[in-house]
Every structure is written in C-alpha cells, then in structure tokens.
Amino acid sequence: MISRIKNNFTELMESLVNKKDEILKQNKIINLDNLLSFYEENKKIFLEKKRFY
C-alpha cells in the first residue's frame, strides 16, 4: 500500500514538473513574440522619424 502511494506520488511529481516545463516553454515563445513585435514597431517608428529628418 505504501509503495503504491509512493509510486503515485512520484508519478504526480513527474507530471507536475513536465507541465511546468511545458508552460515555461510556452511563456518563452510568447515573450519572444512580444519582443519581436516590439522590435518591429520600434523599427517602423525609427524609420519614419529618420525619413522626416
């Protein structure tokens, strides 16, 4: 009985770690997308300003 509980707990912890890693990976992708769009917007603004001066 105790060994089964330990095994279930171990499986649960492994699952949580995998989920956490998956979520962190998704957040990195989202952050990179945000950074890229921010860069693109700033680049447009910079080029617009440069054109006028």
PDB file of C-alpha atoms in Angstrom:
ATOM      1  CA  MET A   1       0.000   0.000   0.000  1.00  0.00           C
ATOM      2  CA  ILE A   2       2.709   2.488   0.994  1.00  0.00           C
ATOM      3  CA  SER A   3       4.793   1.617  -2.043  1.00  0.00           C
ATOM      4  CA  ARG A   4       1.800   2.244  -4.295  1.00  0.00           C
ATOM      5  CA  ILE A   5       1.250   5.643  -2.661  1.00  0.00           C
ATOM      6  CA  LYS A   6       4.933   6.482  -3.136  1.00  0.00           C
ATOM      7  CA  ASN A   7       4.751   5.464  -6.789  1.00  0.00           C
ATOM      8  CA  ASN A   8       1.617   7.532  -7.348  1.00  0.00           C
ATOM      9  CA  PHE A   9       3.222  10.495  -5.646  1.00  0.00           C
ATOM     10  CA  THR A  10       6.359  10.129  -7.764  1.00  0.00           C
ATOM     11  CA  GLU A  11       4.287   9.959 -10.945  1.00  0.00           C
ATOM     12  CA  LEU A  12       2.334  13.020  -9.866  1.00  0.00           C
ATOM     13  CA  MET A  13       5.510  14.989  -9.188  1.00  0.00           C
ATOM     14  CA  GLU A  14       6.997  13.997 -12.552  1.00  0.00           C
ATOM     15  CA  SER A  15       3.797  15.040 -14.269  1.00  0.00           C
ATOM     16  CA  LEU A  16       3.839  18.407 -12.500  1.00  0.00           C
ATOM     17  CA  VAL A  17       7.450  19.004 -13.491  1.00  0.00           C
ATOM     18  CA  ASN A  18       6.622  18.175 -17.111  1.00  0.00           C
ATOM     19  CA  LYS A  19       3.618  20.510 -17.067  1.00  0.00           C
ATOM     20  CA  LYS A  20       5.715  23.264 -15.516  1.00  0.00           C
ATOM     21  CA  ASP A  21       8.382  22.840 -18.208  1.00  0.00           C
ATOM     22  CA  GLU A  22       5.724  22.924 -20.913  1.00  0.00           C
ATOM     23  CA  ILE A  23       4.205  26.125 -19.507  1.00  0.00           C
ATOM     24  CA  LEU A  24       7.624  27.772 -19.201  1.00  0.00           C
ATOM     25  CA  LYS A  25       8.403  26.847 -22.791  1.00  0.00           C
ATOM     26  CA  GLN A  26       5.115  28.391 -23.962  1.00  0.00           C
ATOM     27  CA  ASN A  27       5.840  31.542 -21.967  1.00  0.00           C
ATOM     28  CA  LYS A  28       9.254  31.847 -23.584  1.00  0.00           C
ATOM     29  CA  ILE A  29       7.654  31.631 -27.015  1.00  0.00           C
ATOM     30  CA  ILE A  30       5.090  34.279 -26.064  1.00  0.00           C
ATOM     31  CA  ASN A  31       7.812  36.525 -24.652  1.00  0.00           C
ATOM     32  CA  LEU A  32       9.904  36.150 -27.793  1.00  0.00           C
ATOM     33  CA  ASP A  33       6.888  37.003 -29.939  1.00  0.00           C
ATOM     34  CA  ASN A  34       6.224  40.088 -27.838  1.00  0.00           C
ATOM     35  CA  LEU A  35       9.848  41.126 -28.039  1.00  0.00           C
ATOM     36  CA  LEU A  36       9.890  40.672 -31.795  1.00  0.00           C
ATOM     37  CA  SER A  37       6.707  42.681 -32.309  1.00  0.00           C
ATOM     38  CA  PHE A  38       8.068  45.418 -30.028  1.00  0.00           C
ATOM     39  CA  TYR A  39      11.255  45.492 -32.096  1.00  0.00           C
ATOM     40  CA  GLU A  40       9.280  45.671 -35.348  1.00  0.00           C
ATOM     41  CA  GLU A  41       7.156  48.563 -34.063  1.00  0.00           C
ATOM     42  CA  ASN A  42      10.207  50.485 -32.880  1.00  0.00           C
ATOM     43  CA  LYS A  43      11.940  49.866 -36.167  1.00  0.00           C
ATOM     44  CA  LYS A  44       8.948  51.322 -38.057  1.00  0.00           C
ATOM     45  CA  ILE A  45       8.861  54.373 -35.806  1.00  0.00           C
ATOM     46  CA  PHE A  46      12.600  54.881 -36.150  1.00  0.00           C
ATOM     47  CA  LEU A  47      12.446  54.626 -39.940  1.00  0.00           C
ATOM     48  CA  GLU A  48       9.534  57.070 -40.060  1.00  0.00           C
ATOM     49  CA  LYS A  49      11.430  59.595 -37.959  1.00  0.00           C
ATOM     50  CA  LYS A  50      14.580  59.106 -39.969  1.00  0.00           C
ATOM     51  CA  ARG A  51      12.675  59.754 -43.168  1.00  0.00           C
ATOM     52  CA  PHE A  52      11.419  63.097 -41.904  1.00  0.00           C
ATOM     53  CA  TYR A  53      14.827  64.351 -40.766  1.00  0.00           C
TER      54      TYR A  53
END
